[in-house]
Short mmCIF file of N, CA, C and O in Angstrom, two decimals:
data_model
loop_
_atom_site.label_atom_id
_atom_site.label_comp_id
_atom_site.label_asym_id
_atom_site.label_seq_id
_atom_site.Cartn_x
_atom_site.Cartn_y
_atom_site.Cartn_z
N MET P 1036 -73.01 126.20 169.37
CA MET P 1036 -73.27 126.39 167.96
C MET P 1036 -72.18 125.74 167.11
O MET P 1036 -72.44 125.23 166.02
N LYS P 1037 -70.95 125.78 167.65
CA LYS P 1037 -69.83 125.22 166.91
C LYS P 1037 -70.02 123.71 166.72
O LYS P 1037 -69.74 123.16 165.65
N LYS P 1038 -70.52 123.03 167.77
CA LYS P 1038 -70.76 121.58 167.67
C LYS P 1038 -71.82 121.27 166.62
O LYS P 1038 -71.72 120.29 165.88
N LYS P 1039 -72.85 122.10 166.58
CA LYS P 1039 -73.90 121.88 165.57
C LYS P 1039 -73.36 122.07 164.17
O LYS P 1039 -73.71 121.34 163.25
N TRP P 1040 -72.50 123.06 164.00
CA TRP P 1040 -71.90 123.30 162.69
C TRP P 1040 -71.01 122.13 162.27
O TRP P 1040 -71.04 121.70 161.13
N ILE P 1041 -70.24 121.61 163.23
CA ILE P 1041 -69.38 120.45 162.95
C ILE P 1041 -70.24 119.23 162.58
O ILE P 1041 -69.93 118.49 161.64
N ALA P 1042 -71.33 119.02 163.32
CA ALA P 1042 -72.23 117.90 163.02
C ALA P 1042 -72.87 118.07 161.65
O ALA P 1042 -73.01 117.09 160.88
N LEU P 1043 -73.23 119.31 161.30
CA LEU P 1043 -73.82 119.56 159.99
C LEU P 1043 -72.82 119.28 158.87
O LEU P 1043 -73.16 118.67 157.85
N LYS P 1044 -71.57 119.68 159.06
CA LYS P 1044 -70.53 119.40 158.07
C LYS P 1044 -70.29 117.89 157.93
O LYS P 1044 -70.11 117.38 156.82
N ARG P 1045 -70.31 117.21 159.06
CA ARG P 1045 -70.12 115.75 159.02
C ARG P 1045 -71.26 115.08 158.26
O ARG P 1045 -71.03 114.19 157.42
N ARG P 1046 -72.47 115.50 158.51
CA ARG P 1046 -73.62 114.93 157.80
C ARG P 1046 -73.57 115.27 156.31
O ARG P 1046 -73.96 114.47 155.47
N TRP P 1047 -73.10 116.49 156.00
CA TRP P 1047 -72.98 116.89 154.60
C TRP P 1047 -71.99 115.99 153.87
O TRP P 1047 -72.21 115.57 152.74
N LYS P 1048 -70.87 115.66 154.54
CA LYS P 1048 -69.87 114.78 153.91
C LYS P 1048 -70.38 113.37 153.74
O LYS P 1048 -69.95 112.65 152.85
N LYS P 1049 -71.30 112.95 154.62
CA LYS P 1049 -71.85 111.60 154.51
C LYS P 1049 -72.84 111.45 153.36
O LYS P 1049 -73.12 110.33 152.94
N LEU P 1050 -73.37 112.57 152.89
CA LEU P 1050 -74.34 112.50 151.79
C LEU P 1050 -73.68 111.99 150.52
O LEU P 1050 -72.48 112.20 150.30
N HIS P 1051 -74.48 111.37 149.69
CA HIS P 1051 -74.00 110.93 148.39
C HIS P 1051 -73.69 112.15 147.52
O HIS P 1051 -74.26 113.23 147.70
N ARG P 1052 -72.78 111.99 146.58
CA ARG P 1052 -72.36 113.10 145.72
C ARG P 1052 -73.54 113.72 144.98
O ARG P 1052 -73.65 114.94 144.87
N MET P 1053 -74.43 112.87 144.48
CA MET P 1053 -75.58 113.39 143.73
C MET P 1053 -76.55 114.14 144.65
O MET P 1053 -77.16 115.13 144.24
N ASP P 1054 -76.70 113.69 145.88
CA ASP P 1054 -77.56 114.41 146.83
C ASP P 1054 -76.99 115.78 147.15
O ASP P 1054 -77.72 116.78 147.23
N ARG P 1055 -75.67 115.83 147.36
CA ARG P 1055 -75.04 117.13 147.62
C ARG P 1055 -75.24 118.08 146.44
O ARG P 1055 -75.54 119.26 146.62
N GLN P 1056 -75.08 117.53 145.23
CA GLN P 1056 -75.27 118.35 144.03
C GLN P 1056 -76.71 118.84 143.94
O GLN P 1056 -76.97 120.01 143.62
N PHE P 1057 -77.68 117.98 144.24
CA PHE P 1057 -79.09 118.38 144.21
C PHE P 1057 -79.34 119.52 145.20
O PHE P 1057 -79.99 120.52 144.87
N PHE P 1058 -78.83 119.38 146.43
CA PHE P 1058 -79.06 120.42 147.43
C PHE P 1058 -78.36 121.72 147.07
O PHE P 1058 -78.87 122.80 147.36
N ARG P 1059 -77.20 121.63 146.45
CA ARG P 1059 -76.53 122.86 146.00
C ARG P 1059 -77.39 123.59 144.95
O ARG P 1059 -77.58 124.81 145.03
N MET P 1060 -77.86 122.82 143.98
CA MET P 1060 -78.65 123.43 142.90
C MET P 1060 -79.97 124.00 143.42
O MET P 1060 -80.33 125.14 143.10
N THR P 1061 -80.67 123.23 144.22
CA THR P 1061 -81.96 123.73 144.73
C THR P 1061 -81.73 124.89 145.69
O THR P 1061 -82.54 125.82 145.75
N GLY P 1062 -80.64 124.83 146.46
CA GLY P 1062 -80.33 125.96 147.34
C GLY P 1062 -80.04 127.22 146.54
O GLY P 1062 -80.48 128.32 146.92
N ALA P 1063 -79.31 127.08 145.44
CA ALA P 1063 -79.02 128.23 144.59
C ALA P 1063 -80.30 128.79 143.98
O ALA P 1063 -80.51 130.02 143.96
N PHE P 1064 -81.16 127.90 143.48
CA PHE P 1064 -82.43 128.37 142.90
C PHE P 1064 -83.31 129.02 143.97
O PHE P 1064 -83.97 130.04 143.70
N THR P 1065 -83.35 128.44 145.16
CA THR P 1065 -84.16 129.01 146.24
C THR P 1065 -83.66 130.40 146.59
O THR P 1065 -84.46 131.33 146.76
N LEU P 1066 -82.34 130.55 146.70
CA LEU P 1066 -81.77 131.86 146.99
C LEU P 1066 -82.10 132.87 145.87
O LEU P 1066 -82.47 134.02 146.16
N PHE P 1067 -82.03 132.39 144.64
CA PHE P 1067 -82.37 133.24 143.50
C PHE P 1067 -83.83 133.70 143.57
O PHE P 1067 -84.14 134.88 143.38
N PHE P 1068 -84.74 132.78 143.89
CA PHE P 1068 -86.15 133.14 143.97
C PHE P 1068 -86.44 134.04 145.17
O PHE P 1068 -87.33 134.89 145.11
N VAL P 1069 -85.71 133.84 146.27
CA VAL P 1069 -85.89 134.72 147.43
C VAL P 1069 -85.45 136.13 147.09
O VAL P 1069 -86.10 137.12 147.48
N LEU P 1070 -84.34 136.24 146.34
CA LEU P 1070 -83.88 137.57 145.94
C LEU P 1070 -84.84 138.25 144.96
O LEU P 1070 -84.99 139.47 144.98
N LEU P 1071 -85.50 137.46 144.10
CA LEU P 1071 -86.44 138.02 143.14
C LEU P 1071 -87.86 138.18 143.69
O LEU P 1071 -88.73 138.70 142.99
N LEU P 1072 -88.09 137.74 144.90
CA LEU P 1072 -89.43 137.80 145.49
C LEU P 1072 -89.95 139.24 145.60
O LEU P 1072 -91.14 139.47 145.31
N PRO P 1073 -89.17 140.23 146.00
CA PRO P 1073 -89.72 141.59 146.07
C PRO P 1073 -90.13 142.14 144.70
O PRO P 1073 -91.00 143.01 144.62
N VAL P 1074 -89.52 141.62 143.64
CA VAL P 1074 -89.84 142.12 142.29
C VAL P 1074 -91.24 141.67 141.88
O VAL P 1074 -92.03 142.46 141.36
N SER P 1075 -91.55 140.40 142.10
CA SER P 1075 -92.84 139.89 141.68
C SER P 1075 -93.25 138.76 142.60
O SER P 1075 -92.43 137.95 143.03
N LEU P 1076 -94.54 138.67 142.90
CA LEU P 1076 -95.04 137.59 143.76
C LEU P 1076 -95.17 136.27 143.00
O LEU P 1076 -95.45 135.25 143.60
N ALA P 1077 -94.97 136.30 141.68
CA ALA P 1077 -95.03 135.05 140.90
C ALA P 1077 -93.88 134.11 141.29
O ALA P 1077 -93.99 132.90 141.15
N PHE P 1078 -92.81 134.69 141.79
CA PHE P 1078 -91.68 133.85 142.21
C PHE P 1078 -91.96 133.11 143.51
O PHE P 1078 -91.24 132.19 143.87
N LEU P 1079 -93.03 133.53 144.21
CA LEU P 1079 -93.42 132.85 145.45
C LEU P 1079 -93.79 131.39 145.17
O LEU P 1079 -93.40 130.49 145.92
N SER P 1080 -94.52 131.16 144.07
CA SER P 1080 -94.90 129.77 143.74
C SER P 1080 -93.64 128.95 143.42
O SER P 1080 -93.54 127.78 143.81
N ASN P 1081 -92.68 129.56 142.72
CA ASN P 1081 -91.42 128.85 142.44
C ASN P 1081 -90.67 128.54 143.72
O ASN P 1081 -90.08 127.46 143.87
N LEU P 1082 -90.68 129.48 144.65
CA LEU P 1082 -90.03 129.27 145.94
C LEU P 1082 -90.68 128.12 146.70
O LEU P 1082 -89.99 127.26 147.26
N VAL P 1083 -92.01 128.08 146.68
CA VAL P 1083 -92.73 126.98 147.34
C VAL P 1083 -92.38 125.65 146.68
O VAL P 1083 -92.17 124.64 147.36
N TRP P 1084 -92.29 125.65 145.35
CA TRP P 1084 -91.92 124.42 144.65
C TRP P 1084 -90.51 123.95 145.03
O TRP P 1084 -90.27 122.77 145.25
N MET P 1085 -89.58 124.87 145.12
CA MET P 1085 -88.21 124.50 145.47
C MET P 1085 -88.14 123.94 146.89
O MET P 1085 -87.45 122.95 147.15
N ILE P 1086 -88.86 124.57 147.80
CA ILE P 1086 -88.87 124.08 149.18
C ILE P 1086 -89.51 122.70 149.24
O ILE P 1086 -89.04 121.81 149.96
N SER P 1087 -90.57 122.49 148.46
CA SER P 1087 -91.21 121.17 148.46
C SER P 1087 -90.28 120.12 147.84
O SER P 1087 -90.22 118.98 148.32
N PHE P 1088 -89.52 120.48 146.80
CA PHE P 1088 -88.55 119.54 146.23
C PHE P 1088 -87.47 119.18 147.25
O PHE P 1088 -87.07 118.01 147.36
N MET P 1089 -87.01 120.17 148.00
CA MET P 1089 -85.99 119.89 149.01
C MET P 1089 -86.55 118.98 150.10
O MET P 1089 -85.88 118.06 150.56
N THR P 1090 -87.80 119.24 150.49
CA THR P 1090 -88.43 118.39 151.51
C THR P 1090 -88.58 116.96 151.00
O THR P 1090 -88.30 116.00 151.74
N LEU P 1091 -89.00 116.81 149.75
CA LEU P 1091 -89.10 115.46 149.18
C LEU P 1091 -87.74 114.77 149.12
O LEU P 1091 -87.64 113.56 149.34
N GLN P 1092 -86.71 115.53 148.83
CA GLN P 1092 -85.37 114.94 148.80
C GLN P 1092 -84.94 114.49 150.19
O GLN P 1092 -84.34 113.43 150.35
N TYR P 1093 -85.25 115.30 151.22
CA TYR P 1093 -84.96 114.89 152.60
C TYR P 1093 -85.68 113.59 152.93
O TYR P 1093 -85.08 112.67 153.53
N VAL P 1094 -86.94 113.50 152.56
CA VAL P 1094 -87.71 112.28 152.83
C VAL P 1094 -87.11 111.09 152.08
O VAL P 1094 -86.98 109.99 152.63
N SER P 1095 -86.72 111.32 150.84
CA SER P 1095 -86.11 110.25 150.04
C SER P 1095 -84.82 109.75 150.69
O SER P 1095 -84.57 108.54 150.77
N ILE P 1096 -84.00 110.67 151.17
CA ILE P 1096 -82.74 110.28 151.82
C ILE P 1096 -83.02 109.49 153.09
O ILE P 1096 -82.37 108.47 153.36
N SER P 1097 -84.01 109.94 153.88
CA SER P 1097 -84.31 109.22 155.12
C SER P 1097 -84.85 107.82 154.82
O SER P 1097 -84.51 106.86 155.51
N ILE P 1098 -85.66 107.69 153.79
CA ILE P 1098 -86.17 106.36 153.42
C ILE P 1098 -85.03 105.46 152.97
O ILE P 1098 -84.94 104.29 153.37
N ARG P 1099 -84.11 106.02 152.15
CA ARG P 1099 -82.97 105.22 151.70
C ARG P 1099 -82.10 104.78 152.87
O ARG P 1099 -81.65 103.64 152.94
N ARG P 1100 -81.87 105.69 153.82
CA ARG P 1100 -81.04 105.33 154.98
C ARG P 1100 -81.70 104.27 155.84
O ARG P 1100 -81.05 103.35 156.33
N ASN P 1101 -83.01 104.41 156.06
CA ASN P 1101 -83.73 103.41 156.85
C ASN P 1101 -83.69 102.05 156.16
O ASN P 1101 -83.51 101.01 156.81
N ARG P 1102 -83.89 102.05 154.84
CA ARG P 1102 -83.85 100.81 154.09
C ARG P 1102 -82.44 100.19 154.14
O ARG P 1102 -82.28 98.99 154.32
N GLN P 1103 -81.42 101.03 154.01
CA GLN P 1103 -80.05 100.55 154.07
C GLN P 1103 -79.75 99.96 155.45
O GLN P 1103 -79.12 98.91 155.56
N TYR P 1104 -80.23 100.61 156.51
CA TYR P 1104 -80.04 100.10 157.85
C TYR P 1104 -80.78 98.77 158.03
O TYR P 1104 -80.26 97.85 158.66
N ALA P 1105 -81.98 98.68 157.47
CA ALA P 1105 -82.74 97.44 157.58
C ALA P 1105 -82.01 96.30 156.87
O ALA P 1105 -81.93 95.18 157.40
N TYR P 1106 -81.47 96.57 155.68
CA TYR P 1106 -80.72 95.53 154.97
C TYR P 1106 -79.44 95.17 155.72
O TYR P 1106 -79.06 94.01 155.77
N TRP P 1107 -78.79 96.16 156.31
CA TRP P 1107 -77.59 95.89 157.10
C TRP P 1107 -77.93 95.01 158.30
O TRP P 1107 -77.23 94.04 158.59
N LEU P 1108 -79.04 95.34 158.97
CA LEU P 1108 -79.47 94.56 160.12
C LEU P 1108 -79.83 93.14 159.70
O LEU P 1108 -79.49 92.17 160.40
N LYS P 1109 -80.51 93.00 158.56
CA LYS P 1109 -80.86 91.68 158.04
C LYS P 1109 -79.60 90.87 157.75
O LYS P 1109 -79.52 89.68 158.06
N GLY P 1110 -78.59 91.52 157.18
CA GLY P 1110 -77.32 90.85 156.91
C GLY P 1110 -76.63 90.42 158.19
O GLY P 1110 -76.06 89.33 158.27
N CYS P 1111 -76.69 91.29 159.22
CA CYS P 1111 -76.09 90.93 160.51
C CYS P 1111 -76.79 89.72 161.12
O CYS P 1111 -76.13 88.81 161.65
N LEU P 1112 -78.10 89.72 161.05
CA LEU P 1112 -78.85 88.58 161.60
C LEU P 1112 -78.55 87.31 160.82
O LEU P 1112 -78.41 86.22 161.40
N HIS P 1113 -78.44 87.43 159.50
CA HIS P 1113 -78.11 86.27 158.67
C HIS P 1113 -76.73 85.73 159.03
O HIS P 1113 -76.54 84.52 159.19
N GLN P 1114 -75.76 86.62 159.19
CA GLN P 1114 -74.41 86.19 159.55
C GLN P 1114 -74.39 85.60 160.95
O GLN P 1114 -73.71 84.61 161.21
N SER P 1115 -75.16 86.20 161.85
CA SER P 1115 -75.23 85.67 163.21
C SER P 1115 -75.83 84.27 163.21
O SER P 1115 -75.34 83.38 163.92
N ASN P 1116 -76.85 84.05 162.38
CA ASN P 1116 -77.46 82.73 162.27
C ASN P 1116 -76.45 81.72 161.71
O ASN P 1116 -76.33 80.60 162.21
N ALA P 1117 -75.69 82.14 160.69
CA ALA P 1117 -74.69 81.24 160.11
C ALA P 1117 -73.59 80.94 161.13
O ALA P 1117 -73.14 79.79 161.25
N ASP P 1118 -73.18 81.97 161.89
CA ASP P 1118 -72.16 81.75 162.92
C ASP P 1118 -72.68 80.82 164.00
O ASP P 1118 -71.94 79.98 164.52
N TRP P 1119 -73.95 80.97 164.37
CA TRP P 1119 -74.52 80.12 165.41
C TRP P 1119 -74.56 78.67 164.93
O TRP P 1119 -74.24 77.76 165.69
N LYS P 1120 -74.93 78.44 163.65
CA LYS P 1120 -74.94 77.07 163.13
C LYS P 1120 -73.54 76.48 163.15
O LYS P 1120 -73.35 75.33 163.54
N ARG P 1121 -72.54 77.28 162.75
CA ARG P 1121 -71.16 76.80 162.77
C ARG P 1121 -70.71 76.52 164.20
O ARG P 1121 -70.05 75.51 164.47
N HIS P 1122 -71.08 77.39 165.13
CA HIS P 1122 -70.72 77.20 166.53
C HIS P 1122 -71.36 75.94 167.09
O HIS P 1122 -70.72 75.17 167.81
N ARG P 1123 -72.65 75.75 166.77
CA ARG P 1123 -73.36 74.57 167.27
C ARG P 1123 -72.74 73.29 166.71
O ARG P 1123 -72.55 72.32 167.45
N ARG P 1124 -72.38 73.30 165.41
CA ARG P 1124 -71.75 72.13 164.81
C ARG P 1124 -70.40 71.85 165.48
O ARG P 1124 -70.09 70.71 165.81
N THR P 1125 -69.64 72.90 165.73
CA THR P 1125 -68.34 72.73 166.40
C THR P 1125 -68.54 72.22 167.82
O THR P 1125 -67.77 71.38 168.29
N MET P 1126 -69.58 72.72 168.48
CA MET P 1126 -69.86 72.28 169.84
C MET P 1126 -70.20 70.79 169.86
O MET P 1126 -69.71 70.04 170.71
N TYR P 1127 -71.02 70.33 168.90
CA TYR P 1127 -71.35 68.92 168.83
C TYR P 1127 -70.12 68.07 168.49
O TYR P 1127 -69.93 66.98 169.04
N GLU P 1128 -69.29 68.57 167.59
CA GLU P 1128 -68.07 67.82 167.25
C GLU P 1128 -67.16 67.73 168.47
O GLU P 1128 -66.56 66.68 168.71
N ASN P 1129 -67.04 68.80 169.23
CA ASN P 1129 -66.22 68.77 170.44
C ASN P 1129 -66.78 67.79 171.47
O ASN P 1129 -66.02 67.06 172.12
N ALA P 1130 -68.10 67.77 171.61
CA ALA P 1130 -68.72 66.84 172.56
C ALA P 1130 -68.48 65.40 172.11
O ALA P 1130 -68.19 64.52 172.94
N GLU P 1131 -68.58 65.16 170.81
CA GLU P 1131 -68.33 63.81 170.29
C GLU P 1131 -66.87 63.41 170.51
O GLU P 1131 -66.59 62.27 170.91
N LEU P 1132 -65.95 64.32 170.26
CA LEU P 1132 -64.53 64.03 170.48
C LEU P 1132 -64.25 63.77 171.96
O LEU P 1132 -63.45 62.90 172.30
N LYS P 1133 -64.90 64.53 172.84
CA LYS P 1133 -64.71 64.31 174.28
C LYS P 1133 -65.24 62.93 174.68
O LYS P 1133 -64.59 62.21 175.45
N PHE P 1134 -66.39 62.56 174.12
CA PHE P 1134 -66.93 61.24 174.40
C PHE P 1134 -65.98 60.15 173.92
O PHE P 1134 -65.70 59.17 174.64
N LYS P 1135 -65.44 60.31 172.70
CA LYS P 1135 -64.50 59.32 172.17
C LYS P 1135 -63.22 59.28 173.00
O LYS P 1135 -62.66 58.21 173.25
N TYR P 1136 -62.76 60.45 173.46
CA TYR P 1136 -61.56 60.49 174.29
C TYR P 1136 -61.81 59.79 175.61
O TYR P 1136 -60.96 59.02 176.09
N ASP P 1137 -62.96 60.03 176.23
CA ASP P 1137 -63.29 59.37 177.51
C ASP P 1137 -63.35 57.85 177.33
O ASP P 1137 -62.84 57.09 178.17
N ARG P 1138 -63.98 57.40 176.25
CA ARG P 1138 -64.05 55.96 175.98
C ARG P 1138 -62.65 55.38 175.76
O ARG P 1138 -62.32 54.31 176.29
N LEU P 1139 -61.81 56.08 175.00
CA LEU P 1139 -60.45 55.62 174.74
C LEU P 1139 -59.65 55.56 176.04
O LEU P 1139 -58.91 54.60 176.29
N HIS P 1140 -59.82 56.60 176.88
CA HIS P 1140 -59.11 56.63 178.15
C HIS P 1140 -59.57 55.48 179.05
O HIS P 1140 -58.74 54.82 179.72
N SER P 1141 -60.87 55.24 179.05
CA SER P 1141 -61.41 54.12 179.85
C SER P 1141 -60.87 52.79 179.34
O SER P 1141 -60.45 51.93 180.14
N ASP P 1142 -60.85 52.61 178.02
CA ASP P 1142 -60.29 51.37 177.45
C ASP P 1142 -58.82 51.23 177.81
O ASP P 1142 -58.34 50.13 178.11
N TYR P 1143 -58.10 52.34 177.78
CA TYR P 1143 -56.68 52.30 178.12
C TYR P 1143 -56.49 51.87 179.57
O TYR P 1143 -55.64 51.05 179.88
N LYS P 1144 -57.30 52.44 180.47
CA LYS P 1144 -57.18 52.08 181.89
C LYS P 1144 -57.51 50.60 182.10
O LYS P 1144 -56.86 49.90 182.90
N LYS P 1145 -58.51 50.08 181.37
CA LYS P 1145 -58.84 48.65 181.47
C LYS P 1145 -57.68 47.79 180.98
O LYS P 1145 -57.31 46.80 181.63
N LEU P 1146 -57.12 48.17 179.86
CA LEU P 1146 -55.98 47.41 179.34
C LEU P 1146 -54.79 47.48 180.28
O LEU P 1146 -54.07 46.49 180.46
N GLU P 1147 -54.58 48.64 180.86
CA GLU P 1147 -53.47 48.79 181.81
C GLU P 1147 -53.68 47.89 183.03
O GLU P 1147 -52.75 47.21 183.49
N TYR P 1148 -54.92 47.88 183.53
CA TYR P 1148 -55.24 47.03 184.67
C TYR P 1148 -55.04 45.55 184.30
O TYR P 1148 -54.44 44.78 185.07
N ASP P 1149 -55.55 45.15 183.12
CA ASP P 1149 -55.37 43.76 182.68
C ASP P 1149 -53.90 43.42 182.50
O ASP P 1149 -53.47 42.30 182.85
N TYR P 1150 -53.12 44.36 182.01
CA TYR P 1150 -51.68 44.12 181.83
C TYR P 1150 -51.01 43.88 183.17
O TYR P 1150 -50.21 42.95 183.32
N HIS P 1151 -51.35 44.69 184.17
CA HIS P 1151 -50.74 44.50 185.50
C HIS P 1151 -51.18 43.18 186.13
O HIS P 1151 -50.38 42.50 186.79
N GLN P 1152 -52.44 42.77 185.93
CA GLN P 1152 -52.91 41.49 186.45
C GLN P 1152 -52.18 40.34 185.78
O GLN P 1152 -51.77 39.38 186.44
N LEU P 1153 -52.02 40.45 184.46
CA LEU P 1153 -51.31 39.40 183.72
C LEU P 1153 -49.86 39.33 184.16
O LEU P 1153 -49.30 38.24 184.32
N LYS P 1154 -49.26 40.45 184.40
CA LYS P 1154 -47.87 40.51 184.82
C LYS P 1154 -47.72 39.86 186.20
O LYS P 1154 -46.74 39.14 186.46
N LYS P 1155 -48.69 40.07 187.07
CA LYS P 1155 -48.65 39.44 188.39
C LYS P 1155 -48.77 37.92 188.28
O LYS P 1155 -48.12 37.17 188.98
N ASN P 1156 -49.65 37.47 187.37
CA ASN P 1156 -49.87 36.04 187.23
C ASN P 1156 -48.67 35.33 186.60
O ASN P 1156 -48.34 34.21 186.98
N ILE P 1157 -48.04 35.95 185.66
CA ILE P 1157 -46.92 35.31 184.97
C ILE P 1157 -45.67 35.36 185.82
O ILE P 1157 -44.93 34.39 185.91
N ASN P 1158 -45.45 36.45 186.45
CA ASN P 1158 -44.23 36.66 187.20
C ASN P 1158 -44.55 36.90 188.67
O ASN P 1158 -44.37 38.00 189.16
N PRO P 1159 -45.00 35.90 189.37
CA PRO P 1159 -45.36 36.16 190.77
C PRO P 1159 -44.10 36.44 191.59
O PRO P 1159 -43.04 35.91 191.34
N LYS P 1160 -44.25 37.26 192.58
CA LYS P 1160 -43.12 37.56 193.47
C LYS P 1160 -42.89 36.36 194.40
O LYS P 1160 -43.78 35.55 194.62
N ASN P 1161 -41.70 36.29 194.85
CA ASN P 1161 -41.37 35.18 195.77
C ASN P 1161 -42.22 35.33 197.03
O ASN P 1161 -42.20 36.37 197.68
N LYS P 1162 -42.90 34.27 197.31
CA LYS P 1162 -43.75 34.29 198.50
C LYS P 1162 -42.91 33.91 199.69
O LYS P 1162 -41.96 33.15 199.58
N LYS P 1163 -43.27 34.45 200.81
CA LYS P 1163 -42.54 34.13 202.03
C LYS P 1163 -42.82 32.70 202.42
O LYS P 1163 -43.92 32.21 202.33
N LYS P 1164 -41.78 32.03 202.85
CA LYS P 1164 -41.90 30.61 203.23
C LYS P 1164 -42.19 30.43 204.66
O LYS P 1164 -42.02 31.07 205.55
#
């Protein structure tokens, strides 16, 4: 029971200030009508109205929370899509840079080979006689 009470307090704190105020007021009126119920049955209709108002408020809060979650999820998907586009662009840029690096390295190796060939031709080693 203690865990349920703690969960109820946590949910109460999560409510918007105006929702808490609404539930306090309707709870006070409901308690008032319950206390006056033995005096007259006319208060029964008021009690039913208060309970229906509280039920409508619960439904309103649940709709707002679902809508807020849907918008949050939509925002997450939008951000994920933007991140994926940025990641894909970076991936293509990295692939292009790797291709350019490989080409540069290949050109360097060709030039190095040509340099060594030219060096051999210009400065031949003494051949054995």
